[in-house]
Amino acid sequence: NAGVTQTPKFQVLKTGQSMTLQCAQDMNHNSMYWYRQDPGMGLRLIYYSASEGTTDKGEVPNGYNVSRLNKREFSLRLESAAPSQTSVYFCASSEVKSDKLFFGSGTQLSVL
Amino acid sequence: QKEVEQDPGPLSVPEGAIVSLNCTYSNSAFQYFMWYRQYSRKGPELLMYTYSSGNKEDGRFTAQVDKSSKYISLFIRDSQPSDSATYLCAMKNQGGKLIFGQGTELSVKP
């Protein structure tokens, strides 16, 4: 019962580098989300996918792109990383129209 | 002003104490209220879910919503060291997206 799996767990980038954060869920959920968590800011929604084939912007989408590869997988891409993107990133999934989110363990990203 | 305000703490209590965690909000359209618990280096997990005003109890945990005051609380009775975590409130209106508080870090000392 893996739930939501995120890779990598830790990453250090230099400014301007690109990378993709991977997320996969095995609960057959339709909806998937990417959040970032910063001290004093709580969890903020970056992008979400209500169902396979759809993606929408959240509260803080600038500098990010997403791909809903299939029902299981939802990736987050940083095209040109900036120090302001240093954060802990969480992927989550849920049933359609459910408020019960299941979170992964997070990716700690540092951009130098 | 943030839509949801939560004291970040840290809050330190002795084992067995009653803990009160609180959030205030500004959007009167919020209808659904949740508490998530987050252990260190882990993702949040849903702890309590309430709709409308009143109390909801689950074991040692009680969630309370006061819509007239735009105030929600989570009470933990007989707190245990295993309750040490960050507690995040979250809320939303019909059809809206979840808005999270900043989280309160709780430490329960043996």
PDB file of C-alpha atoms in Angstrom:
ATOM      1  CA  ASN A   1       0.000   0.000   0.000  1.00  0.00           C
ATOM      2  CA  ALA A   2       2.393   2.683  -1.287  1.00  0.00           C
ATOM      3  CA  GLY A   3      -0.211   5.455  -1.640  1.00  0.00           C
ATOM      4  CA  VAL A   4       1.441   8.518  -3.179  1.00  0.00           C
ATOM      5  CA  THR A   5       5.086   8.169  -4.156  1.00  0.00           C
ATOM      6  CA  GLN A   6       7.304  11.151  -4.939  1.00  0.00           C
ATOM      7  CA  THR A   7      10.792  11.174  -6.395  1.00  0.00           C
ATOM      8  CA  PRO A   8      13.359  12.425  -5.668  1.00  0.00           C
ATOM      9  CA  LYS A   9      13.238  13.066  -1.903  1.00  0.00           C
ATOM     10  CA  PHE A  10      16.011  15.667  -2.007  1.00  0.00           C
ATOM     11  CA  GLN A  11      17.466  17.774  -4.811  1.00  0.00           C
ATOM     12  CA  VAL A  12      19.913  20.642  -5.082  1.00  0.00           C
ATOM     13  CA  LEU A  13      19.885  22.737  -8.240  1.00  0.00           C
ATOM     14  CA  LYS A  14      21.803  25.711  -9.492  1.00  0.00           C
ATOM     15  CA  THR A  15      19.907  28.759 -10.681  1.00  0.00           C
ATOM     16  CA  GLY A  16      18.762  28.239 -14.252  1.00  0.00           C
ATOM     17  CA  GLN A  17      18.832  24.450 -14.182  1.00  0.00           C
ATOM     18  CA  SER A  18      15.721  22.459 -14.988  1.00  0.00           C
ATOM     19  CA  MET A  19      14.263  19.393 -13.383  1.00  0.00           C
ATOM     20  CA  THR A  20      11.106  17.318 -13.146  1.00  0.00           C
ATOM     21  CA  LEU A  21       9.528  16.100  -9.928  1.00  0.00           C
ATOM     22  CA  GLN A  22       7.725  12.812 -10.337  1.00  0.00           C
ATOM     23  CA  CYS A  23       4.572  11.672  -8.563  1.00  0.00           C
ATOM     24  CA  ALA A  24       2.591   8.464  -8.823  1.00  0.00           C
ATOM     25  CA  GLN A  25      -0.428   7.187  -6.905  1.00  0.00           C
ATOM     26  CA  ASP A  26      -1.822   3.679  -6.721  1.00  0.00           C
ATOM     27  CA  MET A  27      -5.245   4.455  -5.214  1.00  0.00           C
ATOM     28  CA  ASN A  28      -7.032   4.902  -8.548  1.00  0.00           C
ATOM     29  CA  HIS A  29      -7.762   8.536  -7.700  1.00  0.00           C
ATOM     30  CA  ASN A  30      -8.916  10.876 -10.410  1.00  0.00           C
ATOM     31  CA  SER A  31      -7.598  14.139  -8.967  1.00  0.00           C
ATOM     32  CA  MET A  32      -3.968  15.029  -8.333  1.00  0.00           C
ATOM     33  CA  TYR A  33      -2.273  18.129  -6.938  1.00  0.00           C
ATOM     34  CA  TRP A  34       1.081  19.802  -6.504  1.00  0.00           C
ATOM     35  CA  TYR A  35       1.673  21.986  -3.439  1.00  0.00           C
ATOM     36  CA  ARG A  36       4.656  23.829  -2.089  1.00  0.00           C
ATOM     37  CA  GLN A  37       5.236  24.368   1.621  1.00  0.00           C
ATOM     38  CA  ASP A  38       7.260  27.297   2.907  1.00  0.00           C
ATOM     39  CA  PRO A  39       7.810  28.481   6.500  1.00  0.00           C
ATOM     40  CA  GLY A  40       5.068  30.870   7.560  1.00  0.00           C
ATOM     41  CA  MET A  41       3.133  30.344   4.308  1.00  0.00           C
ATOM     42  CA  GLY A  42       1.459  27.011   4.781  1.00  0.00           C
ATOM     43  CA  LEU A  43       0.651  24.814   1.821  1.00  0.00           C
ATOM     44  CA  ARG A  44       0.016  26.618  -1.441  1.00  0.00           C
ATOM     45  CA  LEU A  45      -1.452  24.998  -4.514  1.00  0.00           C
ATOM     46  CA  ILE A  46       0.721  25.186  -7.622  1.00  0.00           C
ATOM     47  CA  TYR A  47      -1.257  23.140 -10.141  1.00  0.00           C
ATOM     48  CA  TYR A  48      -3.914  20.488 -10.036  1.00  0.00           C
ATOM     49  CA  SER A  49      -5.476  17.932 -12.332  1.00  0.00           C
ATOM     50  CA  ALA A  50      -9.127  17.215 -11.650  1.00  0.00           C
ATOM     51  CA  SER A  51      -9.050  14.205 -13.946  1.00  0.00           C
ATOM     52  CA  GLU A  52      -6.836  12.553 -16.522  1.00  0.00           C
ATOM     53  CA  GLY A  53      -6.284  14.881 -19.455  1.00  0.00           C
ATOM     54  CA  THR A  54      -6.967  18.133 -17.593  1.00  0.00           C
ATOM     55  CA  THR A  55      -4.719  20.503 -15.685  1.00  0.00           C
ATOM     56  CA  ASP A  56      -5.398  23.870 -14.074  1.00  0.00           C
ATOM     57  CA  LYS A  57      -3.409  26.584 -12.358  1.00  0.00           C
ATOM     58  CA  GLY A  58      -3.513  26.985  -8.639  1.00  0.00           C
ATOM     59  CA  GLU A  59      -2.464  29.862  -6.437  1.00  0.00           C
ATOM     60  CA  VAL A  60       1.247  30.014  -7.376  1.00  0.00           C
ATOM     61  CA  PRO A  61       1.780  28.546 -10.886  1.00  0.00           C
ATOM     62  CA  ASN A  62       4.448  30.917 -12.217  1.00  0.00           C
ATOM     63  CA  GLY A  63       7.712  29.175 -13.081  1.00  0.00           C
ATOM     64  CA  TYR A  64       6.170  25.702 -13.175  1.00  0.00           C
ATOM     65  CA  ASN A  65       4.605  23.368 -15.707  1.00  0.00           C
ATOM     66  CA  VAL A  66       2.804  20.090 -15.170  1.00  0.00           C
ATOM     67  CA  SER A  67       1.961  16.973 -17.109  1.00  0.00           C
ATOM     68  CA  ARG A  68      -0.742  14.469 -16.271  1.00  0.00           C
ATOM     69  CA  LEU A  69       0.907  11.533 -17.970  1.00  0.00           C
ATOM     70  CA  ASN A  70      -1.881   9.068 -17.181  1.00  0.00           C
ATOM     71  CA  LYS A  71      -4.291   8.442 -14.334  1.00  0.00           C
ATOM     72  CA  ARG A  72      -1.483   7.401 -11.977  1.00  0.00           C
ATOM     73  CA  GLU A  73       1.217   9.957 -12.724  1.00  0.00           C
ATOM     74  CA  PHE A  74       1.432  13.742 -12.407  1.00  0.00           C
ATOM     75  CA  SER A  75       4.777  15.470 -12.877  1.00  0.00           C
ATOM     76  CA  LEU A  76       5.931  18.989 -12.012  1.00  0.00           C
ATOM     77  CA  ARG A  77       8.624  20.670 -14.089  1.00  0.00           C
ATOM     78  CA  LEU A  78      10.817  23.631 -13.261  1.00  0.00           C
ATOM     79  CA  GLU A  79      12.171  24.931 -16.573  1.00  0.00           C
ATOM     80  CA  SER A  80      14.637  27.451 -15.149  1.00  0.00           C
ATOM     81  CA  ALA A  81      14.978  27.115 -11.403  1.00  0.00           C
ATOM     82  CA  ALA A  82      15.202  30.239  -9.231  1.00  0.00           C
ATOM     83  CA  PRO A  83      16.200  30.582  -5.550  1.00  0.00           C
ATOM     84  CA  SER A  84      12.582  31.594  -4.806  1.00  0.00           C
ATOM     85  CA  GLN A  85      11.601  28.039  -5.743  1.00  0.00           C
ATOM     86  CA  THR A  86      13.524  26.611  -2.801  1.00  0.00           C
ATOM     87  CA  SER A  87      10.786  24.801  -0.918  1.00  0.00           C
ATOM     88  CA  VAL A  88       9.309  21.458   0.043  1.00  0.00           C
ATOM     89  CA  TYR A  89       7.043  20.135  -2.688  1.00  0.00           C
ATOM     90  CA  PHE A  90       4.149  17.788  -2.002  1.00  0.00           C
ATOM     91  CA  CYS A  91       2.092  15.796  -4.418  1.00  0.00           C
ATOM     92  CA  ALA A  92      -1.393  14.727  -3.357  1.00  0.00           C
ATOM     93  CA  SER A  93      -4.323  12.828  -4.780  1.00  0.00           C
ATOM     94  CA  SER A  94      -8.020  12.483  -4.020  1.00  0.00           C
ATOM     95  CA  GLU A  95     -11.266  11.086  -5.274  1.00  0.00           C
ATOM     96  CA  VAL A  96     -13.175  13.488  -7.511  1.00  0.00           C
ATOM     97  CA  LYS A  97     -14.769  16.297  -5.465  1.00  0.00           C
ATOM     98  CA  SER A  98     -13.332  14.894  -2.247  1.00  0.00           C
ATOM     99  CA  ASP A  99     -11.640  17.059   0.340  1.00  0.00           C
ATOM    100  CA  LYS A 100      -9.644  14.150   1.692  1.00  0.00           C
ATOM    101  CA  LEU A 101      -6.213  14.571   0.174  1.00  0.00           C
ATOM    102  CA  PHE A 102      -3.579  11.870   0.389  1.00  0.00           C
ATOM    103  CA  PHE A 103      -0.092  13.340   0.378  1.00  0.00           C
ATOM    104  CA  GLY A 104       3.279  11.968  -0.577  1.00  0.00           C
ATOM    105  CA  SER A 105       6.311  12.405   1.675  1.00  0.00           C
ATOM    106  CA  GLY A 106       7.594  15.428  -0.171  1.00  0.00           C
ATOM    107  CA  THR A 107      10.624  16.584  -2.154  1.00  0.00           C
ATOM    108  CA  GLN A 108      12.986  19.011  -0.469  1.00  0.00           C
ATOM    109  CA  LEU A 109      14.376  21.263  -3.204  1.00  0.00           C
ATOM    110  CA  SER A 110      17.156  23.801  -2.794  1.00  0.00           C
ATOM    111  CA  VAL A 111      18.044  26.209  -5.583  1.00  0.00           C
ATOM    112  CA  LEU A 112      21.393  27.891  -5.129  1.00  0.00           C
TER     113      LEU A 112
ATOM    114  CA  GLN B   1      -4.448  39.788   5.250  1.00  0.00           C
ATOM    115  CA  LYS B   2      -4.353  36.020   4.810  1.00  0.00           C
ATOM    116  CA  GLU B   3      -7.662  34.233   4.422  1.00  0.00           C
ATOM    117  CA  VAL B   4      -6.696  31.757   7.120  1.00  0.00           C
ATOM    118  CA  GLU B   5      -4.571  32.657  10.146  1.00  0.00           C
ATOM    119  CA  GLN B   6      -2.943  30.130  12.438  1.00  0.00           C
ATOM    120  CA  ASP B   7      -0.420  30.696  15.201  1.00  0.00           C
ATOM    121  CA  PRO B   8       2.739  28.832  14.135  1.00  0.00           C
ATOM    122  CA  GLY B   9       3.854  28.160  17.709  1.00  0.00           C
ATOM    123  CA  PRO B  10       5.851  26.220  18.699  1.00  0.00           C
ATOM    124  CA  LEU B  11       3.573  24.986  21.447  1.00  0.00           C
ATOM    125  CA  SER B  12       5.095  22.776  24.143  1.00  0.00           C
ATOM    126  CA  VAL B  13       2.942  20.922  26.686  1.00  0.00           C
ATOM    127  CA  PRO B  14       3.495  18.118  29.216  1.00  0.00           C
ATOM    128  CA  GLU B  15       2.126  14.670  28.534  1.00  0.00           C
ATOM    129  CA  GLY B  16      -1.513  14.371  29.586  1.00  0.00           C
ATOM    130  CA  ALA B  17      -2.335  18.042  29.028  1.00  0.00           C
ATOM    131  CA  ILE B  18      -5.319  19.277  27.054  1.00  0.00           C
ATOM    132  CA  VAL B  19      -4.167  21.012  23.889  1.00  0.00           C
ATOM    133  CA  SER B  20      -6.105  23.703  22.060  1.00  0.00           C
ATOM    134  CA  LEU B  21      -5.153  24.613  18.496  1.00  0.00           C
ATOM    135  CA  ASN B  22      -6.936  27.414  16.705  1.00  0.00           C
ATOM    136  CA  CYS B  23      -7.487  29.082  13.353  1.00  0.00           C
ATOM    137  CA  THR B  24      -9.337  32.201  12.342  1.00  0.00           C
ATOM    138  CA  TYR B  25     -10.575  32.977   8.863  1.00  0.00           C
ATOM    139  CA  SER B  26     -11.981  35.921   6.969  1.00  0.00           C
ATOM    140  CA  ASN B  27     -14.072  34.318   4.208  1.00  0.00           C
ATOM    141  CA  SER B  28     -17.613  33.797   5.483  1.00  0.00           C
ATOM    142  CA  ALA B  29     -18.314  31.497   2.506  1.00  0.00           C
ATOM    143  CA  PHE B  30     -16.121  28.732   3.921  1.00  0.00           C
ATOM    144  CA  GLN B  31     -18.296  25.741   4.729  1.00  0.00           C
ATOM    145  CA  TYR B  32     -15.941  22.790   5.051  1.00  0.00           C
ATOM    146  CA  PHE B  33     -13.278  22.649   7.733  1.00  0.00           C
ATOM    147  CA  MET B  34     -10.462  20.195   8.172  1.00  0.00           C
ATOM    148  CA  TRP B  35      -7.486  19.488  10.378  1.00  0.00           C
ATOM    149  CA  TYR B  36      -4.418  17.786   8.951  1.00  0.00           C
ATOM    150  CA  ARG B  37      -1.565  16.376  11.022  1.00  0.00           C
ATOM    151  CA  GLN B  38       1.973  16.432   9.658  1.00  0.00           C
ATOM    152  CA  TYR B  39       4.820  14.532  11.250  1.00  0.00           C
ATOM    153  CA  SER B  40       8.372  15.711  10.648  1.00  0.00           C
ATOM    154  CA  ARG B  41       9.591  15.016   7.097  1.00  0.00           C
ATOM    155  CA  LYS B  42       6.219  13.509   6.138  1.00  0.00           C
ATOM    156  CA  GLY B  43       3.212  14.669   4.166  1.00  0.00           C
ATOM    157  CA  PRO B  44       0.057  15.882   5.928  1.00  0.00           C
ATOM    158  CA  GLU B  45      -2.692  13.390   6.723  1.00  0.00           C
ATOM    159  CA  LEU B  46      -6.351  14.186   7.294  1.00  0.00           C
ATOM    160  CA  LEU B  47      -7.259  14.061  10.976  1.00  0.00           C
ATOM    161  CA  MET B  48     -10.709  15.639  11.272  1.00  0.00           C
ATOM    162  CA  TYR B  49     -13.382  16.883   8.852  1.00  0.00           C
ATOM    163  CA  THR B  50     -16.368  19.000   9.834  1.00  0.00           C
ATOM    164  CA  TYR B  51     -19.168  20.760   8.015  1.00  0.00           C
ATOM    165  CA  SER B  52     -21.140  23.615   9.577  1.00  0.00           C
ATOM    166  CA  SER B  53     -20.889  24.864  13.127  1.00  0.00           C
ATOM    167  CA  GLY B  54     -20.660  22.676  16.199  1.00  0.00           C
ATOM    168  CA  ASN B  55     -18.441  19.964  17.589  1.00  0.00           C
ATOM    169  CA  LYS B  56     -17.194  16.680  16.201  1.00  0.00           C
ATOM    170  CA  GLU B  57     -15.433  14.143  18.388  1.00  0.00           C
ATOM    171  CA  ASP B  58     -13.133  11.290  17.404  1.00  0.00           C
ATOM    172  CA  GLY B  59     -11.399   9.571  20.283  1.00  0.00           C
ATOM    173  CA  ARG B  60      -9.146  12.080  22.027  1.00  0.00           C
ATOM    174  CA  PHE B  61      -9.715  14.690  19.320  1.00  0.00           C
ATOM    175  CA  THR B  62     -12.540  17.235  19.130  1.00  0.00           C
ATOM    176  CA  ALA B  63     -12.993  19.675  16.274  1.00  0.00           C
ATOM    177  CA  GLN B  64     -15.053  22.770  16.927  1.00  0.00           C
ATOM    178  CA  VAL B  65     -16.396  25.285  14.419  1.00  0.00           C
ATOM    179  CA  ASP B  66     -17.843  28.688  15.300  1.00  0.00           C
ATOM    180  CA  LYS B  67     -18.974  30.268  12.042  1.00  0.00           C
ATOM    181  CA  SER B  68     -20.338  33.389  13.717  1.00  0.00           C
ATOM    182  CA  SER B  69     -16.848  34.179  15.022  1.00  0.00           C
ATOM    183  CA  LYS B  70     -15.036  32.680  11.995  1.00  0.00           C
ATOM    184  CA  TYR B  71     -13.015  30.532  14.352  1.00  0.00           C
ATOM    185  CA  ILE B  72     -12.180  26.841  14.437  1.00  0.00           C
ATOM    186  CA  SER B  73     -10.420  24.791  17.089  1.00  0.00           C
ATOM    187  CA  LEU B  74      -8.922  21.369  17.561  1.00  0.00           C
ATOM    188  CA  PHE B  75      -8.761  19.990  21.088  1.00  0.00           C
ATOM    189  CA  ILE B  76      -6.541  17.073  22.039  1.00  0.00           C
ATOM    190  CA  ARG B  77      -7.300  15.399  25.377  1.00  0.00           C
ATOM    191  CA  ASP B  78      -4.736  13.398  27.334  1.00  0.00           C
ATOM    192  CA  SER B  79      -2.000  14.439  24.904  1.00  0.00           C
ATOM    193  CA  GLN B  80       0.737  11.916  24.155  1.00  0.00           C
ATOM    194  CA  PRO B  81       4.318  12.327  22.879  1.00  0.00           C
ATOM    195  CA  SER B  82       3.102  10.645  19.680  1.00  0.00           C
ATOM    196  CA  ASP B  83       0.852  13.678  19.127  1.00  0.00           C
ATOM    197  CA  SER B  84       3.965  15.808  18.561  1.00  0.00           C
ATOM    198  CA  ALA B  85       3.547  17.106  15.011  1.00  0.00           C
ATOM    199  CA  THR B  86       2.493  20.149  13.040  1.00  0.00           C
ATOM    200  CA  TYR B  87      -1.258  20.639  12.814  1.00  0.00           C
ATOM    201  CA  LEU B  88      -2.669  22.448   9.796  1.00  0.00           C
ATOM    202  CA  CYS B  89      -6.182  23.742   9.521  1.00  0.00           C
ATOM    203  CA  ALA B  90      -7.750  23.837   6.071  1.00  0.00           C
ATOM    204  CA  MET B  91     -11.040  25.111   4.765  1.00  0.00           C
ATOM    205  CA  LYS B  92     -12.974  25.730   1.586  1.00  0.00           C
ATOM    206  CA  ASN B  93     -16.248  26.920   0.202  1.00  0.00           C
ATOM    207  CA  GLN B  94     -18.572  25.006  -2.107  1.00  0.00           C
ATOM    208  CA  GLY B  95     -16.705  24.258  -5.314  1.00  0.00           C
ATOM    209  CA  GLY B  96     -13.609  26.061  -4.125  1.00  0.00           C
ATOM    210  CA  LYS B  97     -10.059  24.963  -3.425  1.00  0.00           C
ATOM    211  CA  LEU B  98      -8.629  24.111  -0.059  1.00  0.00           C
ATOM    212  CA  ILE B  99      -6.940  26.981   1.765  1.00  0.00           C
ATOM    213  CA  PHE B 100      -4.435  25.909   4.413  1.00  0.00           C
ATOM    214  CA  GLY B 101      -3.287  27.694   7.528  1.00  0.00           C
ATOM    215  CA  GLN B 102       0.430  28.038   8.256  1.00  0.00           C
ATOM    216  CA  GLY B 103       0.394  25.149  10.721  1.00  0.00           C
ATOM    217  CA  THR B 104       1.055  25.011  14.480  1.00  0.00           C
ATOM    218  CA  GLU B 105       4.028  22.982  15.687  1.00  0.00           C
ATOM    219  CA  LEU B 106       3.131  20.978  18.793  1.00  0.00           C
ATOM    220  CA  SER B 107       5.557  19.216  21.110  1.00  0.00           C
ATOM    221  CA  VAL B 108       4.269  16.946  23.887  1.00  0.00           C
ATOM    222  CA  LYS B 109       6.963  16.280  26.491  1.00  0.00           C
ATOM    223  CA  PRO B 110       7.018  12.977  28.442  1.00  0.00           C
TER     224      PRO B 110
END
